[in-house]
Amino acid sequence: QVQLVESGGGLVQPGGSLRLSCAVSGTTFSFYEMAWYRQAPGNRREWVALITRGGAPTYDDSVKGRFTISRDNAKNTVYLQMNSLKPEDTAVYYCNKFPSLWSWGQGTQVTVSS
């Protein structure tokens, strides 16, 4: 069965940076498009960034120019480099394949606050 383990979250001041990682096991990672999603309190989960099998990225407008998604197929891992963080980026961040989903991992909390 597929397991998703997100890490790298934390508390950061506005304007700061974080790098999230998501380790995927139990499947052939390189076969799938992967995405990062986030869920803020009281909101539904939303997609923020996508990366194709070949490494081409797509971003939601809310993070374009600030976030960078990447993948390492040898390590079965997808990353999200987050720069110029804003308070509205505060959420639990999850990875999953795109568009259909595996079961969700536990996510990693990102809190942007002074």
Coordinates of N, CA and C in Angstrom, one line a residue:
Q1 N 0.8 -1.2 0.0 CA 0.0 0.0 0.0 C 0.9 1.2 0.0
V2 N 0.4 2.3 -0.6 CA 1.2 3.5 -0.7 C 1.2 4.3 0.6
Q3 N 2.4 4.8 0.9 CA 2.5 5.6 2.1 C 3.1 6.9 1.7
L4 N 2.6 8.0 2.2 CA 3.1 9.4 2.0 C 3.5 9.9 3.4
V5 N 4.8 10.4 3.4 CA 5.3 11.0 4.7 C 5.8 12.4 4.4
E6 N 5.1 13.4 4.8 CA 5.5 14.8 4.7 C 6.3 15.2 5.9
S7 N 7.3 16.1 5.6 CA 8.1 16.7 6.6 C 8.6 18.1 6.2
G8 N 9.2 18.8 7.2 CA 9.8 20.0 6.9 C 9.1 21.3 7.3
G9 N 7.9 21.1 7.8 CA 7.1 22.3 8.2 C 7.6 22.9 9.5
G10 N 7.0 24.0 9.9 CA 7.4 24.7 11.1 C 6.9 26.1 11.2
L11 N 7.4 26.8 12.2 CA 7.0 28.2 12.4 C 8.0 29.1 11.8
V12 N 7.6 30.0 10.9 CA 8.5 30.9 10.2 C 7.9 32.3 10.2
Q13 N 8.7 33.3 10.2 CA 8.2 34.7 10.1 C 7.9 35.0 8.7
P14 N 7.0 36.0 8.5 CA 6.6 36.5 7.2 C 7.9 36.8 6.4
G15 N 8.0 36.4 5.1 CA 9.2 36.7 4.3 C 10.2 35.6 4.4
G16 N 10.0 34.6 5.3 CA 10.9 33.5 5.5 C 10.7 32.4 4.5
S17 N 11.5 31.3 4.7 CA 11.5 30.2 3.7 C 11.4 28.9 4.5
L18 N 10.8 27.9 3.8 CA 10.8 26.5 4.3 C 10.9 25.6 3.1
R19 N 11.5 24.4 3.3 CA 11.5 23.4 2.3 C 10.8 22.1 2.8
L20 N 9.7 21.8 2.1 CA 9.0 20.6 2.5 C 9.4 19.4 1.7
S21 N 9.4 18.2 2.3 CA 9.7 17.0 1.6 C 8.5 16.0 1.8
C22 N 8.4 15.2 0.8 CA 7.3 14.1 0.8 C 8.0 12.8 0.3
A23 N 8.1 11.9 1.2 CA 8.7 10.6 0.8 C 7.5 9.6 0.5
V24 N 7.6 9.0 -0.7 CA 6.5 8.1 -1.2 C 7.1 6.7 -1.2
S25 N 6.3 5.7 -0.7 CA 6.7 4.3 -0.7 C 5.5 3.5 -1.1
G26 N 5.9 2.2 -1.6 CA 4.8 1.3 -1.9 C 4.3 1.4 -3.3
T27 N 5.0 2.1 -4.2 CA 4.5 2.3 -5.5 C 5.7 2.7 -6.4
T28 N 5.5 2.7 -7.7 CA 6.6 3.2 -8.6 C 6.3 4.7 -8.8
F29 N 7.0 5.4 -8.0 CA 6.8 6.9 -7.9 C 6.9 7.6 -9.2
S30 N 7.9 7.2 -10.0 CA 8.2 7.9 -11.3 C 7.0 7.8 -12.3
F31 N 6.1 6.9 -12.1 CA 5.0 6.8 -13.0 C 3.9 7.9 -12.9
Y32 N 4.0 8.7 -11.8 CA 2.9 9.5 -11.5 C 3.2 11.0 -11.5
E33 N 2.2 11.8 -11.9 CA 2.3 13.2 -11.6 C 2.0 13.4 -10.1
M34 N 2.8 14.3 -9.5 CA 2.6 14.6 -8.1 C 2.3 16.0 -7.8
A35 N 1.6 16.2 -6.7 CA 1.2 17.6 -6.3 C 1.3 17.8 -4.8
W36 N 1.4 19.1 -4.5 CA 1.3 19.6 -3.1 C -0.1 20.2 -3.0
Y37 N -0.7 19.9 -1.8 CA -2.0 20.5 -1.5 C -1.8 21.1 -0.1
R38 N -2.8 22.0 0.3 CA -2.8 22.6 1.6 C -4.2 22.8 2.1
Q39 N -4.3 22.7 3.4 CA -5.6 23.0 4.1 C -5.5 23.9 5.3
A40 N -6.0 25.0 5.2 CA -6.0 26.0 6.3 C -7.3 25.7 7.2
P41 N -7.2 26.1 8.4 CA -8.3 25.9 9.3 C -9.6 26.5 8.8
G42 N -10.7 25.7 8.7 CA -12.0 26.1 8.3 C -12.1 26.1 6.8
N43 N -11.1 25.8 6.1 CA -11.1 25.8 4.6 C -11.0 24.3 4.1
R44 N -11.4 24.2 2.8 CA -11.2 22.9 2.2 C -9.8 22.7 1.7
R45 N -9.4 21.5 1.4 CA -8.0 21.3 0.9 C -7.9 21.8 -0.5
E46 N -6.8 22.5 -0.8 CA -6.6 23.0 -2.2 C -5.3 22.6 -2.7
W47 N -5.3 22.6 -4.0 CA -4.1 22.2 -4.8 C -3.2 23.5 -4.9
V48 N -1.9 23.4 -4.7 CA -1.0 24.6 -4.9 C 0.0 24.4 -6.0
A49 N 0.5 23.2 -6.2 CA 1.6 23.0 -7.1 C 1.6 21.6 -7.7
L50 N 1.9 21.4 -8.9 CA 1.9 20.1 -9.6 C 3.2 19.9 -10.4
I51 N 3.7 18.7 -10.4 CA 4.9 18.4 -11.2 C 4.6 17.1 -12.0
T52 N 4.9 17.2 -13.3 CA 4.7 16.0 -14.2 C 5.8 15.0 -14.0
R53 N 5.6 13.9 -14.6 CA 6.6 12.8 -14.5 C 7.9 13.3 -15.1
G54 N 7.9 14.2 -16.0 CA 9.1 14.7 -16.6 C 9.7 15.9 -15.9
G55 N 9.0 16.4 -14.9 CA 9.5 17.5 -14.1 C 9.0 18.8 -14.4
A56 N 8.0 18.9 -15.3 CA 7.4 20.2 -15.6 C 6.5 20.7 -14.5
P57 N 6.6 21.9 -14.0 CA 5.8 22.4 -12.9 C 4.6 23.2 -13.3
T58 N 3.6 23.3 -12.5 CA 2.5 24.2 -12.7 C 2.1 24.7 -11.3
Y59 N 1.7 25.9 -11.2 CA 1.5 26.5 -9.8 C 0.1 27.2 -9.8
D60 N -0.5 27.2 -8.7 CA -1.7 28.1 -8.4 C -1.2 29.5 -8.4
D61 N -2.0 30.4 -8.8 CA -1.6 31.8 -8.9 C -1.2 32.3 -7.5
S62 N -1.8 31.8 -6.4 CA -1.5 32.3 -5.1 C 0.0 32.0 -4.7
V63 N 0.7 31.1 -5.3 CA 2.0 30.8 -4.9 C 3.0 31.0 -6.0
K64 N 2.6 31.3 -7.2 CA 3.4 31.5 -8.4 C 4.5 32.5 -8.1
G65 N 5.7 32.2 -8.4 CA 6.9 33.1 -8.2 C 7.5 33.0 -6.8
R66 N 6.8 32.3 -5.9 CA 7.3 32.1 -4.5 C 7.6 30.7 -4.2
F67 N 6.9 29.8 -4.7 CA 7.1 28.3 -4.4 C 7.7 27.6 -5.6
T68 N 8.5 26.6 -5.3 CA 9.1 25.8 -6.4 C 8.9 24.3 -6.0
I69 N 8.3 23.6 -6.9 CA 8.1 22.1 -6.7 C 9.2 21.4 -7.5
S70 N 9.7 20.3 -7.0 CA 10.7 19.5 -7.7 C 10.5 18.1 -7.2
R71 N 11.2 17.2 -7.9 CA 11.1 15.7 -7.5 C 12.4 15.1 -7.8
D72 N 12.7 14.0 -7.0 CA 13.8 13.2 -7.2 C 13.3 11.7 -7.3
N73 N 13.2 11.2 -8.5 CA 12.7 9.9 -8.8 C 13.5 8.8 -8.2
A74 N 14.8 9.1 -8.0 CA 15.7 8.1 -7.4 C 15.5 7.9 -5.9
K75 N 15.0 9.0 -5.3 CA 14.7 9.0 -3.9 C 13.2 8.8 -3.6
N76 N 12.4 8.7 -4.6 CA 10.9 8.7 -4.4 C 10.4 9.8 -3.6
T77 N 10.9 11.0 -3.9 CA 10.6 12.2 -3.0 C 10.2 13.4 -3.9
V78 N 9.2 14.1 -3.4 CA 8.8 15.4 -4.0 C 9.0 16.5 -3.0
Y79 N 9.5 17.6 -3.5 CA 9.8 18.7 -2.6 C 9.0 20.0 -2.9
L80 N 8.9 20.9 -1.9 CA 8.3 22.1 -2.2 C 9.1 23.2 -1.5
Q81 N 9.8 24.0 -2.2 CA 10.6 25.1 -1.7 C 9.7 26.3 -1.6
M82 N 9.5 26.8 -0.4 CA 8.6 28.0 -0.2 C 9.4 29.2 0.2
N83 N 9.4 30.2 -0.5 CA 10.0 31.5 -0.2 C 9.0 32.6 -0.1
S84 N 9.5 33.7 0.5 CA 8.6 34.9 0.7 C 7.3 34.5 1.3
L85 N 7.3 33.7 2.3 CA 6.1 33.2 2.9 C 5.2 34.3 3.5
K86 N 3.9 34.1 3.4 CA 3.0 35.1 3.9 C 2.1 34.4 5.0
P87 N 1.5 35.2 5.9 CA 0.6 34.6 6.9 C -0.5 33.7 6.2
E88 N -1.0 34.1 5.0 CA -2.1 33.3 4.4 C -1.6 32.0 3.8
D89 N -0.3 31.7 3.9 CA 0.2 30.4 3.5 C 0.1 29.4 4.7
T90 N -0.3 29.9 5.9 CA -0.4 29.0 7.0 C -1.5 27.9 6.7
A91 N -1.0 26.7 6.9 CA -1.9 25.5 6.6 C -1.2 24.2 6.9
V92 N -1.9 23.1 6.8 CA -1.2 21.8 6.8 C -1.0 21.5 5.3
Y93 N 0.2 21.1 5.0 CA 0.6 20.8 3.6 C 0.7 19.3 3.4
Y94 N 0.1 18.8 2.3 CA 0.1 17.4 2.0 C 0.6 17.2 0.6
C95 N 1.2 16.0 0.3 CA 1.5 15.7 -1.1 C 0.6 14.5 -1.4
N96 N 0.4 14.3 -2.7 CA -0.4 13.2 -3.3 C -0.2 13.2 -4.8
K97 N -0.6 12.2 -5.4 CA -0.6 12.2 -6.8 C -1.7 13.0 -7.4
F98 N -1.6 13.2 -8.7 CA -2.6 14.1 -9.4 C -3.0 13.5 -10.6
P99 N -4.3 13.5 -11.0 CA -5.4 14.1 -10.3 C -6.1 13.1 -9.3
S100 N -6.1 11.9 -9.6 CA -6.7 10.9 -8.6 C -5.8 10.7 -7.4
L101 N -6.3 10.3 -6.3 CA -5.6 10.4 -5.1 C -5.4 9.1 -4.4
W102 N -4.2 8.9 -3.8 CA -4.0 7.8 -2.8 C -4.6 8.3 -1.4
S103 N -4.5 7.4 -0.4 CA -4.9 7.9 0.9 C -3.9 9.0 1.4
W104 N -4.4 9.9 2.1 CA -3.6 11.0 2.5 C -2.6 10.6 3.6
G105 N -1.5 11.3 3.6 CA -0.5 11.2 4.7 C -1.0 12.1 5.9
Q106 N 0.0 12.3 6.9 CA -0.4 13.1 8.0 C -0.2 14.5 7.8
G107 N 0.5 14.9 6.7 CA 0.7 16.3 6.4 C 1.8 16.9 7.4
T108 N 2.2 18.1 7.0 CA 3.1 18.9 7.8 C 2.6 20.3 8.0
Q109 N 2.7 20.8 9.2 CA 2.1 22.1 9.6 C 3.1 23.2 9.2
V110 N 2.6 24.2 8.5 CA 3.4 25.4 8.2 C 2.6 26.6 8.8
T111 N 3.3 27.3 9.7 CA 2.7 28.5 10.3 C 3.6 29.7 10.0
V112 N 3.0 30.7 9.4 CA 3.7 31.9 9.1 C 3.2 33.0 10.0
S113 N 4.0 33.5 10.9 CA 3.5 34.4 11.9 C 4.7 35.2 12.5
S114 N 4.5 36.4 12.8 CA 5.5 37.2 13.5 C 5.4 37.1 15.0

